[in-house]
Coordinates of C-alpha atoms in Angstrom, one line a residue:
M1 CA 76.8 80.4 6.6
T2 CA 73.2 79.0 6.9
D3 CA 72.7 75.5 5.7
P4 CA 69.8 75.4 3.1
E5 CA 68.7 72.0 4.3
A6 CA 68.4 73.3 7.8
E7 CA 66.4 76.3 6.7
A8 CA 64.1 74.1 4.7
E9 CA 63.6 71.9 7.8
I10 CA 62.7 75.0 9.8
G11 CA 60.1 75.9 7.2
W12 CA 58.7 72.4 7.4
T13 CA 58.7 72.0 11.2
A14 CA 57.0 75.4 11.7
D15 CA 53.8 74.2 10.2
P16 CA 50.7 73.3 12.3
V17 CA 51.3 69.6 12.1
H18 CA 54.8 69.7 13.6
G19 CA 54.5 72.5 16.2
D20 CA 56.6 72.8 19.3
E21 CA 54.1 71.1 21.6
G22 CA 53.9 67.9 19.6
G23 CA 51.6 69.2 16.9
L24 CA 48.4 67.8 15.5
W25 CA 49.3 64.1 15.9
S26 CA 50.2 64.4 19.5
D27 CA 47.0 66.3 20.3
A28 CA 45.0 63.8 18.3
W29 CA 46.4 60.9 20.2
K30 CA 45.5 62.6 23.5
Q31 CA 42.0 63.1 22.2
L32 CA 41.7 59.5 20.9
R33 CA 42.7 57.9 24.3
R34 CA 39.7 59.6 25.9
R35 CA 37.2 58.5 23.3
P36 CA 35.2 55.3 24.0
L37 CA 34.3 55.1 20.3
F38 CA 38.0 54.8 19.4
I39 CA 38.8 52.3 22.2
I40 CA 35.9 50.0 21.4
S41 CA 36.5 50.0 17.6
G42 CA 40.2 49.6 18.2
L43 CA 39.6 46.5 20.3
V44 CA 37.3 45.0 17.7
V45 CA 39.8 45.7 14.9
L46 CA 42.6 44.2 17.0
L47 CA 40.5 41.0 17.7
V48 CA 39.8 40.7 13.9
L49 CA 43.5 41.1 13.1
V50 CA 44.5 38.4 15.6
M51 CA 41.8 36.2 14.2
A52 CA 43.0 36.7 10.6
L53 CA 46.7 36.1 11.5
F54 CA 46.2 33.3 14.0
P55 CA 42.9 31.5 13.3
S56 CA 44.1 28.4 15.1
L57 CA 43.9 30.3 18.4
F58 CA 40.1 30.4 18.0
T59 CA 39.4 27.0 16.5
S60 CA 41.1 23.7 15.9
I61 CA 38.5 22.6 13.3
D62 CA 39.4 22.4 9.6
P63 CA 37.1 24.9 7.8
K64 CA 37.1 22.7 4.7
F65 CA 36.2 19.5 6.4
A66 CA 32.7 18.5 5.2
D67 CA 30.3 16.0 6.7
I68 CA 27.3 15.8 4.3
D69 CA 25.3 13.8 6.9
T70 CA 25.2 17.0 9.1
S71 CA 24.2 19.3 6.2
G72 CA 22.4 22.4 7.4
A73 CA 22.6 21.4 11.1
K74 CA 21.5 24.1 13.5
P75 CA 23.9 25.6 16.1
S76 CA 24.7 23.1 18.8
A77 CA 27.5 22.2 21.3
D78 CA 29.4 20.3 18.5
A79 CA 29.1 23.2 16.0
W80 CA 28.5 26.6 17.8
F81 CA 27.3 28.4 14.7
G82 CA 25.8 25.3 13.0
R83 CA 26.8 23.8 9.7
D84 CA 26.4 24.8 6.1
L85 CA 25.0 23.0 3.1
Q86 CA 28.1 20.8 2.7
G87 CA 28.2 20.1 6.5
R88 CA 31.2 22.3 7.2
D89 CA 31.5 24.1 10.5
V90 CA 30.2 27.6 10.1
Y91 CA 32.1 28.9 13.2
A92 CA 35.5 27.6 11.8
R93 CA 34.8 29.0 8.4
A94 CA 33.8 32.4 9.9
V95 CA 37.1 32.5 11.8
Y96 CA 39.2 31.5 8.9
G97 CA 37.2 33.8 6.6
A98 CA 38.6 36.9 8.4
G99 CA 42.0 36.3 6.7
P100 CA 41.1 36.6 3.0
S101 CA 38.4 39.3 3.7
L102 CA 40.9 41.5 5.7
A103 CA 43.7 40.8 3.2
V104 CA 41.6 42.0 0.2
G105 CA 40.4 45.0 2.2
L106 CA 44.0 46.0 3.3
L107 CA 45.6 45.5 -0.1
A108 CA 42.8 47.4 -1.9
T109 CA 42.9 50.2 0.6
L110 CA 46.7 50.5 0.3
G111 CA 46.5 50.5 -3.5
T112 CA 43.7 53.1 -3.5
V113 CA 45.5 55.4 -1.1
V114 CA 48.8 55.1 -2.9
V115 CA 47.4 55.7 -6.4
G116 CA 45.0 58.4 -5.3
S117 CA 47.6 60.2 -3.1
L118 CA 50.3 60.3 -5.7
A119 CA 47.9 61.6 -8.3
G120 CA 46.4 64.2 -5.9
L121 CA 49.8 65.3 -4.7
A122 CA 51.0 65.9 -8.3
M123 CA 47.8 67.8 -9.1
G124 CA 48.1 70.0 -6.0
Y125 CA 51.7 70.9 -6.7
Y126 CA 51.8 71.3 -10.5
R127 CA 48.2 72.4 -11.1
G128 CA 47.5 73.6 -14.6
L129 CA 47.5 71.0 -17.3
T130 CA 48.5 68.2 -14.9
D131 CA 45.5 69.0 -12.7
T132 CA 43.1 69.2 -15.7
L133 CA 44.2 65.9 -17.3
L134 CA 44.2 63.9 -14.1
S135 CA 40.8 65.4 -13.1
R136 CA 39.2 64.3 -16.4
V137 CA 40.7 60.7 -16.1
A138 CA 39.4 60.5 -12.5
E139 CA 35.9 61.7 -13.5
I140 CA 35.7 58.8 -16.0
F141 CA 36.4 56.2 -13.3
A142 CA 34.3 58.0 -10.7
G143 CA 31.4 57.9 -13.1
L144 CA 31.4 54.1 -13.2
P145 CA 28.9 52.4 -10.8
F146 CA 31.0 50.2 -8.6
V147 CA 28.9 47.0 -9.0
L148 CA 28.5 47.4 -12.7
G149 CA 32.2 48.2 -13.1
G150 CA 33.2 45.2 -11.1
I151 CA 31.0 42.9 -13.1
V152 CA 32.4 44.2 -16.4
I153 CA 36.0 44.0 -15.4
L154 CA 36.0 40.7 -13.6
T155 CA 33.8 39.0 -16.2
A156 CA 36.1 40.2 -18.9
F157 CA 39.1 38.6 -17.3
N158 CA 37.3 35.5 -16.1
P159 CA 34.7 34.2 -18.6
P160 CA 31.9 32.0 -17.1
G161 CA 33.1 28.4 -16.6
E162 CA 36.8 29.2 -16.5
I163 CA 38.7 27.9 -13.4
V164 CA 40.8 30.7 -11.9
P165 CA 43.5 30.1 -9.4
P166 CA 42.6 31.6 -6.0
S167 CA 45.8 33.8 -5.9
R168 CA 45.1 35.3 -9.3
L169 CA 41.4 35.9 -8.4
I170 CA 42.5 37.7 -5.2
V171 CA 44.8 40.0 -7.2
Q172 CA 42.1 40.7 -9.7
V173 CA 39.5 41.6 -7.0
V174 CA 42.0 43.9 -5.3
L175 CA 43.0 45.7 -8.6
T176 CA 39.3 46.0 -9.5
I177 CA 38.5 47.7 -6.2
V178 CA 41.5 50.0 -6.6
L179 CA 40.6 50.9 -10.2
L180 CA 37.1 51.9 -9.2
S181 CA 37.9 53.6 -5.9
W182 CA 41.1 55.8 -6.3
P183 CA 39.4 59.0 -7.5
L184 CA 38.0 59.8 -4.1
A185 CA 41.4 59.5 -2.5
M186 CA 42.8 61.6 -5.2
R187 CA 40.3 64.4 -4.5
I188 CA 41.0 64.4 -0.8
M189 CA 44.8 64.5 -1.3
R190 CA 44.4 67.2 -4.1
A191 CA 42.5 69.5 -1.7
A192 CA 45.1 69.0 1.0
A193 CA 48.0 69.5 -1.4
L194 CA 46.5 72.7 -2.9
S195 CA 46.4 74.2 0.6
A196 CA 49.9 72.9 1.5
A197 CA 51.4 74.3 -1.7
Q198 CA 50.5 77.8 -0.6
Q199 CA 52.2 77.6 2.8
D200 CA 55.3 79.5 3.7
Y201 CA 57.4 76.4 4.3
V202 CA 56.8 75.2 0.7
R203 CA 57.7 78.7 -0.6
A204 CA 60.9 78.7 1.5
A205 CA 61.9 75.3 0.2
R206 CA 61.3 76.3 -3.4
A207 CA 63.3 79.5 -2.9
L208 CA 66.2 77.5 -1.4
G209 CA 66.3 75.4 -4.6
A210 CA 64.5 72.2 -3.5
G211 CA 63.3 70.1 -6.4
P212 CA 59.6 69.2 -7.0
L213 CA 59.9 65.7 -5.7
R214 CA 61.6 66.8 -2.5
I215 CA 59.0 69.5 -1.9
M216 CA 56.1 67.1 -2.6
F217 CA 57.4 64.1 -0.5
R218 CA 59.5 65.8 2.2
H219 CA 57.5 68.9 2.9
M220 CA 53.9 68.6 1.5
L221 CA 53.1 65.0 2.0
P222 CA 53.6 64.8 5.8
N223 CA 51.2 67.7 6.2
C224 CA 48.5 66.2 3.9
L225 CA 48.4 62.8 5.6
A226 CA 45.7 63.5 8.2
P227 CA 42.6 63.6 5.8
V228 CA 44.0 60.6 3.8
L229 CA 44.5 58.6 6.9
V230 CA 40.9 59.2 8.0
Y231 CA 39.7 58.2 4.5
G232 CA 41.8 55.1 4.4
T233 CA 40.5 53.9 7.7
I234 CA 36.9 54.2 6.7
Q235 CA 37.6 52.9 3.2
L236 CA 39.2 49.8 4.6
G237 CA 35.8 48.8 6.1
V238 CA 34.1 49.8 2.8
N239 CA 36.5 47.6 0.8
I240 CA 35.9 44.6 3.0
G241 CA 32.2 45.1 2.2
A242 CA 33.1 45.5 -1.5
E243 CA 34.8 42.1 -1.5
A244 CA 31.8 40.5 0.1
T245 CA 29.5 42.2 -2.5
L246 CA 31.6 41.0 -5.5
S247 CA 31.8 37.5 -4.0
Y248 CA 28.0 37.4 -3.3
L249 CA 27.5 38.2 -7.0
G250 CA 29.7 35.3 -8.0
I251 CA 32.4 37.3 -9.6
G252 CA 34.7 37.8 -6.6
L253 CA 36.4 35.2 -4.5
K254 CA 35.2 31.6 -4.8
D255 CA 35.6 28.3 -3.1
P256 CA 38.1 26.9 -2.0
V257 CA 38.9 30.4 -0.7
V258 CA 37.1 30.9 2.6
S259 CA 35.9 34.5 3.1
W260 CA 32.8 36.1 4.6
G261 CA 31.6 37.1 1.2
V262 CA 32.1 33.5 -0.2
M263 CA 30.1 32.1 2.8
I264 CA 27.2 34.5 2.2
S265 CA 27.2 33.7 -1.5
E266 CA 27.1 29.9 -0.8
V267 CA 24.0 30.1 1.3
Q268 CA 22.0 32.7 -0.7
S269 CA 19.7 30.1 -2.2
R270 CA 19.0 28.4 1.2
I271 CA 18.5 31.4 3.5
I272 CA 15.1 30.2 4.7
Q273 CA 16.3 26.6 5.5
M274 CA 19.7 27.7 7.0
P275 CA 19.5 31.2 8.3
H276 CA 22.4 30.6 10.7
A277 CA 24.7 30.0 7.8
L278 CA 24.0 33.5 6.6
F279 CA 23.7 35.3 10.0
F280 CA 27.1 34.5 11.5
P281 CA 29.4 35.4 8.6
A282 CA 27.2 38.5 7.9
A283 CA 27.5 39.5 11.6
F284 CA 31.3 39.2 11.4
L285 CA 31.3 41.3 8.3
V286 CA 29.0 44.0 9.6
I287 CA 30.8 44.3 13.0
T288 CA 34.2 44.6 11.3
V289 CA 33.1 47.2 8.7
L290 CA 31.4 49.1 11.5
A291 CA 34.5 49.0 13.6
F292 CA 36.6 50.6 10.8
V293 CA 34.0 53.2 10.1
M294 CA 33.8 54.1 13.8
M295 CA 37.6 54.3 14.0
G296 CA 37.6 56.6 11.0
D297 CA 35.0 58.8 12.5
A298 CA 37.0 59.0 15.8
L299 CA 40.2 59.9 13.8
R300 CA 38.4 62.5 11.8
D301 CA 37.1 64.2 15.0
A302 CA 40.5 64.0 16.7
L303 CA 42.5 65.3 13.6
D304 CA 40.2 68.2 12.9
P305 CA 41.0 71.0 15.4
R306 CA 38.1 73.0 14.2
G307 CA 35.7 70.2 15.2
R308 CA 36.8 70.2 18.9

């Protein structure tokens, strides 16, 4: 007698992603290993990750130590990137700023992908009323300009003059980015789920009595991950830039948190006098965002067989 679970597995593994020769993921990895764009961006991302996790490997200077007598000092042997308005070492702050910037980007991207993917998966499977209702809700959030939405949300929770603990502020910034960004992830997952729901392995699983949750998470989700993975990689860079934007406007992270956005915000009124205090954190930010975007582009090309 045939085991229904085994038959369902046959239906799942017979799809294009899990073919006999390693499938799409194996082919994509072979493609990525030969792409200079992926290798370069991967090395940059790895360097930033190590910097964020182990900043003491790159500098022994306390990023919060201030020497007002050296305020605005230009780059020198004592301070490679110069000093900011409070006389703090810009290089040390740029190194330590990788942690909060990357943490906000990672958490916001994870939240965006999870919320958007769950909504898109449900819409693609159930369709009908579920699809219509969630589409209308997503359109409301998608219609909000990001900067305006961020200002309204963060100002509502943190009135001017109120002192907010750094941990709470980080959570608020992450949730704000997720709230304003999830509709795009939802649309990508919905499109992939609508296609997957029509495949034979889903019909076979349904015919064998598999429930909706099993079909969605065991059969459909693995075959819808490729476009969401590409989106998430690119969006990670975008969210790091979003944190910097909100911090620059004075509604995101604030001192004593050290992030690239906070550093850029602190020097905005003294750009002419201290261009080095702006250039170096901005350079770290731009290079990191570019690395994630380049990695996402490489993943998209490798995971799209039609583009080869």
